mmCIF file with all atom_site columns, C-alpha atoms in Angstrom:
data_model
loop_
_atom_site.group_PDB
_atom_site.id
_atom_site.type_symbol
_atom_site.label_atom_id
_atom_site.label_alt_id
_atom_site.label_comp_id
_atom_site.label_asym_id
_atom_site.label_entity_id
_atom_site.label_seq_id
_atom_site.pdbx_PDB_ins_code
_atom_site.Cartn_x
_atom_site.Cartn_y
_atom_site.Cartn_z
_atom_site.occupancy
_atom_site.B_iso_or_equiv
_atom_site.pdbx_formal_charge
_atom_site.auth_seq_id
_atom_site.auth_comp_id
_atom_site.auth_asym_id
_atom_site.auth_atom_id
_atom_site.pdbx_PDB_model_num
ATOM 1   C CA . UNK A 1 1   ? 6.551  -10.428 -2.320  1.00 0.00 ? 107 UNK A CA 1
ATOM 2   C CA . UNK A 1 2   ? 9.958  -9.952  -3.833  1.00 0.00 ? 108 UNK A CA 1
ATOM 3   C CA . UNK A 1 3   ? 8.965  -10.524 -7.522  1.00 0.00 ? 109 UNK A CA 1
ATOM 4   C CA . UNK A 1 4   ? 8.886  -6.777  -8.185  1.00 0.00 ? 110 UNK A CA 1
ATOM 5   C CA . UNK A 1 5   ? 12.264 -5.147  -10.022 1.00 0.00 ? 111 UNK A CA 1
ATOM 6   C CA . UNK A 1 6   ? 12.154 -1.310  -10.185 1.00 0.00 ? 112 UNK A CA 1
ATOM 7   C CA . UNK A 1 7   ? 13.999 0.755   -12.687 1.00 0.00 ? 113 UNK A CA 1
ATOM 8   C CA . UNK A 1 8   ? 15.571 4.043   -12.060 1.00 0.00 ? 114 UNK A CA 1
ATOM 9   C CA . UNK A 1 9   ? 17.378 5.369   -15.456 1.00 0.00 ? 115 UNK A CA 1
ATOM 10  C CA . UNK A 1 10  ? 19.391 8.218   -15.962 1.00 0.00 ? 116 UNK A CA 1
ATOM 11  C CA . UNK A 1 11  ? 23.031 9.476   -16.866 1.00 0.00 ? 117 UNK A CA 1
ATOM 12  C CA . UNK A 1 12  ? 23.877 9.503   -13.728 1.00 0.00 ? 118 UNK A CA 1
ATOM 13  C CA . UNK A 1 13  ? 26.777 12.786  -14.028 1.00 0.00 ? 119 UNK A CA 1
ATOM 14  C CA . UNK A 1 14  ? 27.429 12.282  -11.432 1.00 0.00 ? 120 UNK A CA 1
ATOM 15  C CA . UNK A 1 15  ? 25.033 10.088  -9.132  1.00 0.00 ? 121 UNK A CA 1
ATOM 16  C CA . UNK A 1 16  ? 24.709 11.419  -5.959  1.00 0.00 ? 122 UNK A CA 1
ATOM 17  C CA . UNK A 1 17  ? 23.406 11.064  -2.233  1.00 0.00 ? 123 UNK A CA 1
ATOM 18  C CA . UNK A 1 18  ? 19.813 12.309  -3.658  1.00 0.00 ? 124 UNK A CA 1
ATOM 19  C CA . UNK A 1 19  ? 19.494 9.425   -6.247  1.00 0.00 ? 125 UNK A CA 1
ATOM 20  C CA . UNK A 1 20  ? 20.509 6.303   -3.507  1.00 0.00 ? 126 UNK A CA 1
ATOM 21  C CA . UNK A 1 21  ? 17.929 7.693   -1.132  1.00 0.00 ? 127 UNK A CA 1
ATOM 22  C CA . UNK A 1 22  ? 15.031 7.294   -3.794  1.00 0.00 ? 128 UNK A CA 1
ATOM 23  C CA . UNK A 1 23  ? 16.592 3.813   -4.922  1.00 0.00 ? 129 UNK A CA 1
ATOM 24  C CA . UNK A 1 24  ? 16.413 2.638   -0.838  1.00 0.00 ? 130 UNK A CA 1
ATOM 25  C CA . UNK A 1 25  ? 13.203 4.805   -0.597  1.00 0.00 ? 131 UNK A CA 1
ATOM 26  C CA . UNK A 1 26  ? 11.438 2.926   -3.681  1.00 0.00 ? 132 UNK A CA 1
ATOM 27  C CA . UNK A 1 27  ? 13.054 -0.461  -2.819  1.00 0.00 ? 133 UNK A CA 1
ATOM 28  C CA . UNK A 1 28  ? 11.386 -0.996  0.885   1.00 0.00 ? 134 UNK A CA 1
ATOM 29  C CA . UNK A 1 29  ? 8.130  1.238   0.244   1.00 0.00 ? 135 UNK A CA 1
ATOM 30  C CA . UNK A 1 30  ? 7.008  -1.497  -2.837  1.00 0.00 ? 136 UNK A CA 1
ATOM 31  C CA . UNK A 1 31  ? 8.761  -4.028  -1.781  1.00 0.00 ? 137 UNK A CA 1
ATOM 32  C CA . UNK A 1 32  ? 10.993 -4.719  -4.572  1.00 0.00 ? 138 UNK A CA 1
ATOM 33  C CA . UNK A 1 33  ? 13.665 -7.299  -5.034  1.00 0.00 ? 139 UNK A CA 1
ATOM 34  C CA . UNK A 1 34  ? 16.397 -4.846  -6.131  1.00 0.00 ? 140 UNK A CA 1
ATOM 35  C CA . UNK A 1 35  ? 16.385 -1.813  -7.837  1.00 0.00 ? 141 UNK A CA 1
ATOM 36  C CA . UNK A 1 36  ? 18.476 -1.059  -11.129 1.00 0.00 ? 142 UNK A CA 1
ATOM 37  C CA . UNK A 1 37  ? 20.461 1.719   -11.651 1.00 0.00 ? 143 UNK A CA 1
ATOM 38  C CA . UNK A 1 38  ? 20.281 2.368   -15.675 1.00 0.00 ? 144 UNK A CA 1
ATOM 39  C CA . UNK A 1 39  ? 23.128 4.139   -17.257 1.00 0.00 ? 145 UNK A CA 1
ATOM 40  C CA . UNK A 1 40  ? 22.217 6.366   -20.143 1.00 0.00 ? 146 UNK A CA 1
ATOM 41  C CA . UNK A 1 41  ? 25.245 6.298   -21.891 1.00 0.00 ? 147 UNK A CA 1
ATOM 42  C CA . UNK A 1 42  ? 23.764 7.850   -25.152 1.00 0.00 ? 148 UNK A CA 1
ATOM 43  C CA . UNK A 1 43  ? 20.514 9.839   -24.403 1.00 0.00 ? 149 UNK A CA 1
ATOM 44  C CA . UNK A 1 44  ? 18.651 10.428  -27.169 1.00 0.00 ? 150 UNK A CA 1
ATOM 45  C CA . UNK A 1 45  ? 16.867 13.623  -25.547 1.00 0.00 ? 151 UNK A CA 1
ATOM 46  C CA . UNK A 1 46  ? 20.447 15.269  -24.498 1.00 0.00 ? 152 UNK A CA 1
ATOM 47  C CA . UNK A 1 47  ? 21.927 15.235  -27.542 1.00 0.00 ? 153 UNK A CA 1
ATOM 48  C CA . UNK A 1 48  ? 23.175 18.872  -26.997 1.00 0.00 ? 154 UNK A CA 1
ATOM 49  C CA . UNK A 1 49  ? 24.723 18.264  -23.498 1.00 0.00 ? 155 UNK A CA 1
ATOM 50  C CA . UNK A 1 50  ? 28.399 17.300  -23.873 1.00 0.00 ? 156 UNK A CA 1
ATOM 51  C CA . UNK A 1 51  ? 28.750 14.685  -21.196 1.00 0.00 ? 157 UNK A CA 1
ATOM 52  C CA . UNK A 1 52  ? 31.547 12.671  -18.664 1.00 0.00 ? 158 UNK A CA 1
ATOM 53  C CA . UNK A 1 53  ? 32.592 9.725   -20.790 1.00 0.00 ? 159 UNK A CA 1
ATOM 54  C CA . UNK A 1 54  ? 30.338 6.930   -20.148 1.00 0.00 ? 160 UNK A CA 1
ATOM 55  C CA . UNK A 1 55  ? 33.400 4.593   -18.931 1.00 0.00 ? 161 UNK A CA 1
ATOM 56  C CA . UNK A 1 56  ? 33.563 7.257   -15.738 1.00 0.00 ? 162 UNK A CA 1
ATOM 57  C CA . UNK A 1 57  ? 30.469 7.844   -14.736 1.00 0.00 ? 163 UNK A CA 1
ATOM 58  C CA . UNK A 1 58  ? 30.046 3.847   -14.229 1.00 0.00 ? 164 UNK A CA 1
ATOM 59  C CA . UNK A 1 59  ? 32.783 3.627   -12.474 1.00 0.00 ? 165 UNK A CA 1
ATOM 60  C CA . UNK A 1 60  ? 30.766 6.313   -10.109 1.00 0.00 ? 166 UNK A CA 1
ATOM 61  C CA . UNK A 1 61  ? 28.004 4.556   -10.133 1.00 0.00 ? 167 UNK A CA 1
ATOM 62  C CA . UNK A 1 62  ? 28.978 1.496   -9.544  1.00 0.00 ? 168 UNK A CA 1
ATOM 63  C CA . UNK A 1 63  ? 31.552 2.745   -6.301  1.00 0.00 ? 169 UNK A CA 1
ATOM 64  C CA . UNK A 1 64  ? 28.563 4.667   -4.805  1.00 0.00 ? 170 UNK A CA 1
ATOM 65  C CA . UNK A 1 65  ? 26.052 1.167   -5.141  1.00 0.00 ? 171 UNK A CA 1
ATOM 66  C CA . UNK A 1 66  ? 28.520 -1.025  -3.367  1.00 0.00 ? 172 UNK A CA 1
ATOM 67  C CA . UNK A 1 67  ? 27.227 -0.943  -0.010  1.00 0.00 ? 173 UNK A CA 1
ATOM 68  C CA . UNK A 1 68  ? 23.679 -1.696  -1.160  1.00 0.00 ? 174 UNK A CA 1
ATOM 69  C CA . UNK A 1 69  ? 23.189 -4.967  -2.361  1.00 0.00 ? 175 UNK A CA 1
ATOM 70  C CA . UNK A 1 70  ? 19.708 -4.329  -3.462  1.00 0.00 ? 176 UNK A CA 1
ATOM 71  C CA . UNK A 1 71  ? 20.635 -1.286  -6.057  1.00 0.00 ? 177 UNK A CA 1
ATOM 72  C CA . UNK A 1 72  ? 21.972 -2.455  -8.903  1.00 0.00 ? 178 UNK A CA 1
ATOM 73  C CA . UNK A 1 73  ? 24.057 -0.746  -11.734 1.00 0.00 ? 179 UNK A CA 1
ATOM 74  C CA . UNK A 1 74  ? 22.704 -1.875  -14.915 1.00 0.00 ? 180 UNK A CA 1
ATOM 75  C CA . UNK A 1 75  ? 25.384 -1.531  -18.094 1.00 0.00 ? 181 UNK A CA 1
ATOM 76  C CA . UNK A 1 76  ? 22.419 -2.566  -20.674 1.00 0.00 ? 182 UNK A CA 1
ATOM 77  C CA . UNK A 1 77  ? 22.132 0.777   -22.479 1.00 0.00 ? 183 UNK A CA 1
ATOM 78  C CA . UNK A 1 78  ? 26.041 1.089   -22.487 1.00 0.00 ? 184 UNK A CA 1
ATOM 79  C CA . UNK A 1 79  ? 26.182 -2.065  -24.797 1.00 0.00 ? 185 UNK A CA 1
ATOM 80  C CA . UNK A 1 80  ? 24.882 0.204   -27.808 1.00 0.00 ? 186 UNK A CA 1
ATOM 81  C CA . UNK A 1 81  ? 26.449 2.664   -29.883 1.00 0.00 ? 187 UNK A CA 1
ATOM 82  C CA . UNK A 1 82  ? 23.169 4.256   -30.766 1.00 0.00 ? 188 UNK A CA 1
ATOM 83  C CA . UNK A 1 83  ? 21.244 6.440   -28.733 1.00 0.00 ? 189 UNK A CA 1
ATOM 84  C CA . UNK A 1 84  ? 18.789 4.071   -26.532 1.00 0.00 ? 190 UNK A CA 1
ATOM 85  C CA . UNK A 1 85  ? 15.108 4.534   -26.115 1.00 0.00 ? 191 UNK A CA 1
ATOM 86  C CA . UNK A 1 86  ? 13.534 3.697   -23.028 1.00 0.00 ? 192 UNK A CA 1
ATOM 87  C CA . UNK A 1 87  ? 11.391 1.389   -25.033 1.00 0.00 ? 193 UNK A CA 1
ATOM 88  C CA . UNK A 1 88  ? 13.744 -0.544  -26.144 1.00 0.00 ? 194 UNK A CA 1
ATOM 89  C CA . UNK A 1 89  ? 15.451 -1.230  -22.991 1.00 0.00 ? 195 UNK A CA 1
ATOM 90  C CA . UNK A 1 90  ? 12.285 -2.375  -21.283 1.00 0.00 ? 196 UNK A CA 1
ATOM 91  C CA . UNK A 1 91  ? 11.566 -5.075  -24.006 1.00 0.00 ? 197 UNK A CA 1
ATOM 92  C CA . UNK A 1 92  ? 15.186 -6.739  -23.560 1.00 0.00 ? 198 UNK A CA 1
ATOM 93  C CA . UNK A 1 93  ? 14.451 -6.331  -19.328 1.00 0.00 ? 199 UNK A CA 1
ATOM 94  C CA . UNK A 1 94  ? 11.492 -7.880  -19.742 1.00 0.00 ? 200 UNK A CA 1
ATOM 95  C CA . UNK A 1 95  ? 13.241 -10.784 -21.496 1.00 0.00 ? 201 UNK A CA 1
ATOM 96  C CA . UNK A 1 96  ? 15.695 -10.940 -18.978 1.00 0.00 ? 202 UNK A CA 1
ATOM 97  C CA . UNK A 1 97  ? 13.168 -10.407 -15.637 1.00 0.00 ? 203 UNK A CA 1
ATOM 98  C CA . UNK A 1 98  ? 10.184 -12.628 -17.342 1.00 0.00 ? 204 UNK A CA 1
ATOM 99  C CA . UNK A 1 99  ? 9.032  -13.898 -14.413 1.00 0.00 ? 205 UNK A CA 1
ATOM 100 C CA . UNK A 1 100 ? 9.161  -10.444 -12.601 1.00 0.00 ? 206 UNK A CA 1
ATOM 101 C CA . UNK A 1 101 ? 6.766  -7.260  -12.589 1.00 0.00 ? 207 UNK A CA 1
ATOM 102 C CA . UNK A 1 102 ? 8.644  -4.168  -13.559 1.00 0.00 ? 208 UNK A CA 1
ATOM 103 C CA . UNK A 1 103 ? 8.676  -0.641  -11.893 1.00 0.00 ? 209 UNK A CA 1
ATOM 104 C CA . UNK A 1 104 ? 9.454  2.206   -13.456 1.00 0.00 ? 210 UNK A CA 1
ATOM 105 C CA . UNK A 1 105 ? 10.708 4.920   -11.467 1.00 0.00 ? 211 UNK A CA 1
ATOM 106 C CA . UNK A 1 106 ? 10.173 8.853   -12.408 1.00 0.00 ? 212 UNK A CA 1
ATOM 107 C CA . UNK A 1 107 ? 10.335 12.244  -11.586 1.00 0.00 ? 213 UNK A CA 1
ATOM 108 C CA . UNK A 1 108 ? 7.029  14.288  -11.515 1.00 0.00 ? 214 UNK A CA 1
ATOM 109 C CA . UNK A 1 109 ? 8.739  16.610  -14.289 1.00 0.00 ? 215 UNK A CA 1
ATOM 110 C CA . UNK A 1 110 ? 9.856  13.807  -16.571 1.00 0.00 ? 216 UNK A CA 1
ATOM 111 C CA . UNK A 1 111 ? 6.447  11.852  -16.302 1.00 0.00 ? 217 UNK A CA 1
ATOM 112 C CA . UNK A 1 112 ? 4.299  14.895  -17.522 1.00 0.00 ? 218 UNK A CA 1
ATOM 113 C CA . UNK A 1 113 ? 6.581  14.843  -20.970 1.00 0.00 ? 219 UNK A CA 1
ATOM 114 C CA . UNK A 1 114 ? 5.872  11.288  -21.062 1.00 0.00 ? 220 UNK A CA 1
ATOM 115 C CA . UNK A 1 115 ? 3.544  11.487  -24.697 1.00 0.00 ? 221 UNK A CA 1
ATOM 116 C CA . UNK A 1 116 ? 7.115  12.742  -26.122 1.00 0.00 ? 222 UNK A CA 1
ATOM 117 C CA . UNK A 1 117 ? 8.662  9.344   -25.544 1.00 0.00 ? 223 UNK A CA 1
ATOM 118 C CA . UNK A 1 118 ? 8.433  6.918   -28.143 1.00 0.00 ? 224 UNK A CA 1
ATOM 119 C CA . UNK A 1 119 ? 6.084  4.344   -27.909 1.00 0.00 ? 225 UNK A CA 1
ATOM 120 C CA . UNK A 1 120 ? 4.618  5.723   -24.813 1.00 0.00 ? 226 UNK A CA 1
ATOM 121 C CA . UNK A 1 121 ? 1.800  3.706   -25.037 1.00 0.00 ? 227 UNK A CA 1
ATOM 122 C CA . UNK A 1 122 ? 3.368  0.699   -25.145 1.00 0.00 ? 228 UNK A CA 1
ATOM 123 C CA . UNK A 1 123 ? 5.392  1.557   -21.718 1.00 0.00 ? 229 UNK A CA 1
ATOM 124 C CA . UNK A 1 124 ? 2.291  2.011   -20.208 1.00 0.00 ? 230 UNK A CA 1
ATOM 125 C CA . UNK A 1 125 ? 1.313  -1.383  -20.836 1.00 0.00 ? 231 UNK A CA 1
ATOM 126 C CA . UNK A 1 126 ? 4.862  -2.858  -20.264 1.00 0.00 ? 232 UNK A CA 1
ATOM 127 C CA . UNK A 1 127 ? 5.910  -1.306  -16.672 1.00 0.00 ? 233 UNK A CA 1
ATOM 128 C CA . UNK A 1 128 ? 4.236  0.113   -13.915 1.00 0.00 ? 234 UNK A CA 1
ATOM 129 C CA . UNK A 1 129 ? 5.055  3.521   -13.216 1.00 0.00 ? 235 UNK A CA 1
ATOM 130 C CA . UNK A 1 130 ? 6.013  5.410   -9.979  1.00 0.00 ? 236 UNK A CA 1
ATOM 131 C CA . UNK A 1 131 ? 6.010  8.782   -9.947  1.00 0.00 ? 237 UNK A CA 1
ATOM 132 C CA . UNK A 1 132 ? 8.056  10.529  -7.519  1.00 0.00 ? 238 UNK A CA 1
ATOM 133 C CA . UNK A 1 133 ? 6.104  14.130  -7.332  1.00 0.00 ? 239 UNK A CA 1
ATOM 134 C CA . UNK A 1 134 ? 8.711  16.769  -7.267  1.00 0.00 ? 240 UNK A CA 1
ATOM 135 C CA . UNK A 1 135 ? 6.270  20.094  -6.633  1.00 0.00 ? 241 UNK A CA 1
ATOM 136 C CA . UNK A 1 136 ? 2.716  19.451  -5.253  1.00 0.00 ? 242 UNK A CA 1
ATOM 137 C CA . UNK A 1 137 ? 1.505  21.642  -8.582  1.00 0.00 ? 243 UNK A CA 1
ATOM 138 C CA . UNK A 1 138 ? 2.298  18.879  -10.339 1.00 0.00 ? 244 UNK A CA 1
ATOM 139 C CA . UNK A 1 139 ? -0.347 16.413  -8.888  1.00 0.00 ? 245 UNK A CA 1
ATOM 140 C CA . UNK A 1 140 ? -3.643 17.463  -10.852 1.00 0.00 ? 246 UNK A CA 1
ATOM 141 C CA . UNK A 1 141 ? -1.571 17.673  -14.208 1.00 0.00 ? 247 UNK A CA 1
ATOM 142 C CA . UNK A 1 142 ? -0.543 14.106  -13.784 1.00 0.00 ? 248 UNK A CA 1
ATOM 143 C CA . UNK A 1 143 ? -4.145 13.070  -13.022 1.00 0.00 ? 249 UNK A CA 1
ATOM 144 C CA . UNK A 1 144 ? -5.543 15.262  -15.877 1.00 0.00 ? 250 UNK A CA 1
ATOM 145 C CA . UNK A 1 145 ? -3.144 13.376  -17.900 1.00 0.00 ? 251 UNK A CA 1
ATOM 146 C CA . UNK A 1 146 ? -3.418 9.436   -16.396 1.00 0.00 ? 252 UNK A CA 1
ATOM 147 C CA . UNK A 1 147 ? -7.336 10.454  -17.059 1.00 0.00 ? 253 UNK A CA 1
ATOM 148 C CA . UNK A 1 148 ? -7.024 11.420  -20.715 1.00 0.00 ? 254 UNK A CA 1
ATOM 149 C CA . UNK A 1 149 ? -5.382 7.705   -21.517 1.00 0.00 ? 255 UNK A CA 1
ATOM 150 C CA . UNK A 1 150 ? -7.485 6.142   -19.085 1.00 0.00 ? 256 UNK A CA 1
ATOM 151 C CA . UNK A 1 151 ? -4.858 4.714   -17.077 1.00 0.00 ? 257 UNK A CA 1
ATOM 152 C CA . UNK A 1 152 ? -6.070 4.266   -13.161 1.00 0.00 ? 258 UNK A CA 1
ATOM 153 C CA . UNK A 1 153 ? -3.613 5.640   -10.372 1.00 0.00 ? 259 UNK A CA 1
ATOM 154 C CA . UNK A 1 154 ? -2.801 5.698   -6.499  1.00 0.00 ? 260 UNK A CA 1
ATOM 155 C CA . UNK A 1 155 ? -1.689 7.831   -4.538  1.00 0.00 ? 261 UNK A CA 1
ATOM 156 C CA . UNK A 1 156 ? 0.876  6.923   -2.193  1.00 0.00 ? 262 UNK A CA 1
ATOM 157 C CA . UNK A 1 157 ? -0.369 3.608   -1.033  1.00 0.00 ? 263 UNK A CA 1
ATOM 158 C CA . UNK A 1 158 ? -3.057 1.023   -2.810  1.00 0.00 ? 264 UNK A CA 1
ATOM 159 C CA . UNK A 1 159 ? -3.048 -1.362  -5.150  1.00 0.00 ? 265 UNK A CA 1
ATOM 160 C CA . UNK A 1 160 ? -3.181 -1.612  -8.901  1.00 0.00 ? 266 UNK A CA 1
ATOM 161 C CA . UNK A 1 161 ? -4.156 -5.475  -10.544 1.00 0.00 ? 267 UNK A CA 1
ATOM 162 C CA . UNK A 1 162 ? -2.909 -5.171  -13.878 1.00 0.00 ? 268 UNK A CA 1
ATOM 163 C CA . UNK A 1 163 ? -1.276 -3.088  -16.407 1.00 0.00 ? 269 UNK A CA 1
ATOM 164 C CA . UNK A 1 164 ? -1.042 -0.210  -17.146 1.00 0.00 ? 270 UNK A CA 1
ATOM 165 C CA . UNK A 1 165 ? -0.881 1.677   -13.938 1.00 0.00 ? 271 UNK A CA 1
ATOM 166 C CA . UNK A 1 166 ? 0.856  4.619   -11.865 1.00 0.00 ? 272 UNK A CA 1
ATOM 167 C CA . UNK A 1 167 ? 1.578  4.807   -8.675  1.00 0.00 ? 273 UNK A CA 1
ATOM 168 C CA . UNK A 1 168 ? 1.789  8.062   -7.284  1.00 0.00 ? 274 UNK A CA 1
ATOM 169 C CA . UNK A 1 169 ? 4.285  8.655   -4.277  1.00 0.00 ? 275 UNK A CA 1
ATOM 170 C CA . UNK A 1 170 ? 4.340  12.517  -2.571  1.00 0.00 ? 276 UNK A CA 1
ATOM 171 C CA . UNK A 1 171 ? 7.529  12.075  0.380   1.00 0.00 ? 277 UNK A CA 1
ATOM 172 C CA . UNK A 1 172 ? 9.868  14.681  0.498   1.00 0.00 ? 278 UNK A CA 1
ATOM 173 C CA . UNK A 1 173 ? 13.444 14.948  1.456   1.00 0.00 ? 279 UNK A CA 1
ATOM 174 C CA . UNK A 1 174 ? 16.081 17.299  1.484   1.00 0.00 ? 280 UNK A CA 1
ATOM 175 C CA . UNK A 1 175 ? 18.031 15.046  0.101   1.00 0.00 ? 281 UNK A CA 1
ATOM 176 C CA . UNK A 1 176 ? 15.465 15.035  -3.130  1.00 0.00 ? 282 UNK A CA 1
ATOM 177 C CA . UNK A 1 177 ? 16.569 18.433  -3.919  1.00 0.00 ? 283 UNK A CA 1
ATOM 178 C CA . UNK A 1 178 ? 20.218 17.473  -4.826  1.00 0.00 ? 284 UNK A CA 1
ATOM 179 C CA . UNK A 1 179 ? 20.557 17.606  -8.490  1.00 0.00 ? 285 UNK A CA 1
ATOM 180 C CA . UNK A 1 180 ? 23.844 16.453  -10.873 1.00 0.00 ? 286 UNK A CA 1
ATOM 181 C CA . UNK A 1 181 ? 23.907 20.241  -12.276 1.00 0.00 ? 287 UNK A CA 1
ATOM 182 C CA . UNK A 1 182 ? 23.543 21.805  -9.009  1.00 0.00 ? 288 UNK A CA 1
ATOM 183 C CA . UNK A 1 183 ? 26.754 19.784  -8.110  1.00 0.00 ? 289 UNK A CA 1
ATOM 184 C CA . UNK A 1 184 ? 28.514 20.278  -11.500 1.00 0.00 ? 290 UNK A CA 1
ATOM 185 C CA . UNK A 1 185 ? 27.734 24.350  -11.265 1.00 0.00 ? 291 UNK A CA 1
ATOM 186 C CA . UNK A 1 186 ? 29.535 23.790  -7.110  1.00 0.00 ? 292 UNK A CA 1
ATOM 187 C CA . UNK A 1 187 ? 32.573 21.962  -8.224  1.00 0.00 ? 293 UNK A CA 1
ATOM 188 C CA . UNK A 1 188 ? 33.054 24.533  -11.266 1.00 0.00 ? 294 UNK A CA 1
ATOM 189 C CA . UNK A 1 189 ? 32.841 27.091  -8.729  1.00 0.00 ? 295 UNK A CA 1
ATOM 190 C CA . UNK A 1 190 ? 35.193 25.924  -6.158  1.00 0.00 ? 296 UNK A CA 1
ATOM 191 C CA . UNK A 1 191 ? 32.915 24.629  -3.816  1.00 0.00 ? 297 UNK A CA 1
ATOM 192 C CA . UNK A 1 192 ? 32.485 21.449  -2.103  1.00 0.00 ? 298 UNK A CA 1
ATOM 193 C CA . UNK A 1 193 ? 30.241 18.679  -2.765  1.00 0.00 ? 299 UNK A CA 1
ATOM 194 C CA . UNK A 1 194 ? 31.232 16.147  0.205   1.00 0.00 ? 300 UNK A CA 1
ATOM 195 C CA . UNK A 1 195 ? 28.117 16.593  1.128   1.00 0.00 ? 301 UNK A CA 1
ATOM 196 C CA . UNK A 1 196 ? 25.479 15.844  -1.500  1.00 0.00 ? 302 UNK A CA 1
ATOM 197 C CA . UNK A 1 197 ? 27.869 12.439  -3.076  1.00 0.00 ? 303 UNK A CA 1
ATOM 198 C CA . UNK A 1 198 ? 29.348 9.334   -1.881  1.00 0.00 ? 304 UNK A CA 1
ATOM 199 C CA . UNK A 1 199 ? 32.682 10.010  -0.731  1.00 0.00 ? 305 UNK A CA 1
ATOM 200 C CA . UNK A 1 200 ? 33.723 7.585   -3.135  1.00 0.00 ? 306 UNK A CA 1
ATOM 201 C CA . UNK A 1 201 ? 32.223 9.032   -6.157  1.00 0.00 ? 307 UNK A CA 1
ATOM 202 C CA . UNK A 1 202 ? 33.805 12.111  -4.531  1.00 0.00 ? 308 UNK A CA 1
ATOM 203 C CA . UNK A 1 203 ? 37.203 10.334  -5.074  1.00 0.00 ? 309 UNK A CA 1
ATOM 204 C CA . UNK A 1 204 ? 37.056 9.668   -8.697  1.00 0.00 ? 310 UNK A CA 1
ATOM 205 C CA . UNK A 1 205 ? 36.159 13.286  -9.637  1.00 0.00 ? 311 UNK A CA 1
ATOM 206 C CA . UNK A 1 206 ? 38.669 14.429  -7.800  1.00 0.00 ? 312 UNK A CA 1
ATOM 207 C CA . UNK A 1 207 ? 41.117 12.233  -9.003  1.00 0.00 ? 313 UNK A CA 1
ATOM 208 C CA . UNK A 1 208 ? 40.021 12.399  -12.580 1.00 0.00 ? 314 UNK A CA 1
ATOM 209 C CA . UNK A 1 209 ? 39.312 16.343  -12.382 1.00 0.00 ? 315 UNK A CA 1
ATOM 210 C CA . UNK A 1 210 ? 35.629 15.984  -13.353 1.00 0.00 ? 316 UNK A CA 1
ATOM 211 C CA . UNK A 1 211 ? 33.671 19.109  -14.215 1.00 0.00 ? 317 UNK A CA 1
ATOM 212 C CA . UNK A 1 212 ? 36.333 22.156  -13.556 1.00 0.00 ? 318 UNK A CA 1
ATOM 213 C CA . UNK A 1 213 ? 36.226 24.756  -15.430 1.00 0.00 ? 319 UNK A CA 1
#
């Protein structure tokens, strides 16, 4: 098919073995022409969380994506100085991809905050979503929520013919339990993280003494 671009967004600090698996994952399960790798440079829902400069955690994400041609760093929320709604940035992709279908891609515990995003509505009709669930307690609350907006689902495998619709996918991984603050909280502690990040994204924290205490 190959006219499908999925969208994985995040701040990436740092990216790690957990997030390329979902990107490969996601790319071959839907088919997908490549997936991007969006760089939250300026989250508007972390304000609080002091964060590796922007500049470095690109340079991490864009070492660890090199051997897979397919996922894509994407520098388009870098390119403003204020903090970037996910609406926003899906109205300039769309621009960019217009002949393309765009996908989405969230965690089961992101999705179910979804009526706090701006302009949620309007995402729904702009992207498809797929919904990676994270706990299997999460299921009926993301159906009792599609339900309420009236937005049709599948789970796992299917079809949806037209926006809006979510897409449901339920495959676990060991590698899906990695998570940037599990590896921040190891590295602060002393403790090695060769095994849960690209050894080259392993080389630039190293080098630039990333998350110590």
């Amino acid at each position: 098919m190959k006219n499908r671009i999925g969208l994985l967004g995040g701040t990436f600090n740092p990216i790690h073995n957990g997030h390329i698996e979902i990107g490969k994952r996601i790319q071959e399960i839907f088919d997908l022409e490549q997936v991007l790798y969006i760089l939250s440079a300026n989250p508007p829902h972390k304000k609080d969380v002091v964060h590796t400069p922007a500049r470095l955690r690109w340079k991490m994400l864009e070492s660890a994506l090199i051997p897979y041609p397919a996922l894509t760093p994407c520098d388009v929320e870098m390119k403003r100085s204020r903090p970037s709604w996910t609406i926003k940035t899906i109205r300039v992709l769309k621009k960019t991809f217009s002949d393309k279908s765009l996908y989405f891609i969230s965690g089961s515990e992101g999705f179910l905050k979804i009526k706090t995003w701006k302009n949620y509505r309007q995402l729904f009709n702009s992207v498809f979503f797929i919904v990676l669930l994270r706990k299997p307690s999460h299921l009926g609350s993301i159906r009792d929520l599609l339900e309420s907006e009236h937005i049709p689902c599948s789970l796992d495998s299917g079809s949806i013919p037209d926006l809006p619709g979510v897409y449901i996918h339920t495959y676990q991984s060991s590698q899906l339990q990695i998570s940037s603050t599990r590896i921040r909280q190891r590295i602060r502690l002393n403790r090695s993280v060769a095994q849960l990040v690209p050894k080259e994204v392993l080389k630039i924290i190293e080098e630039n003494d990333l998350y110590g205490s």
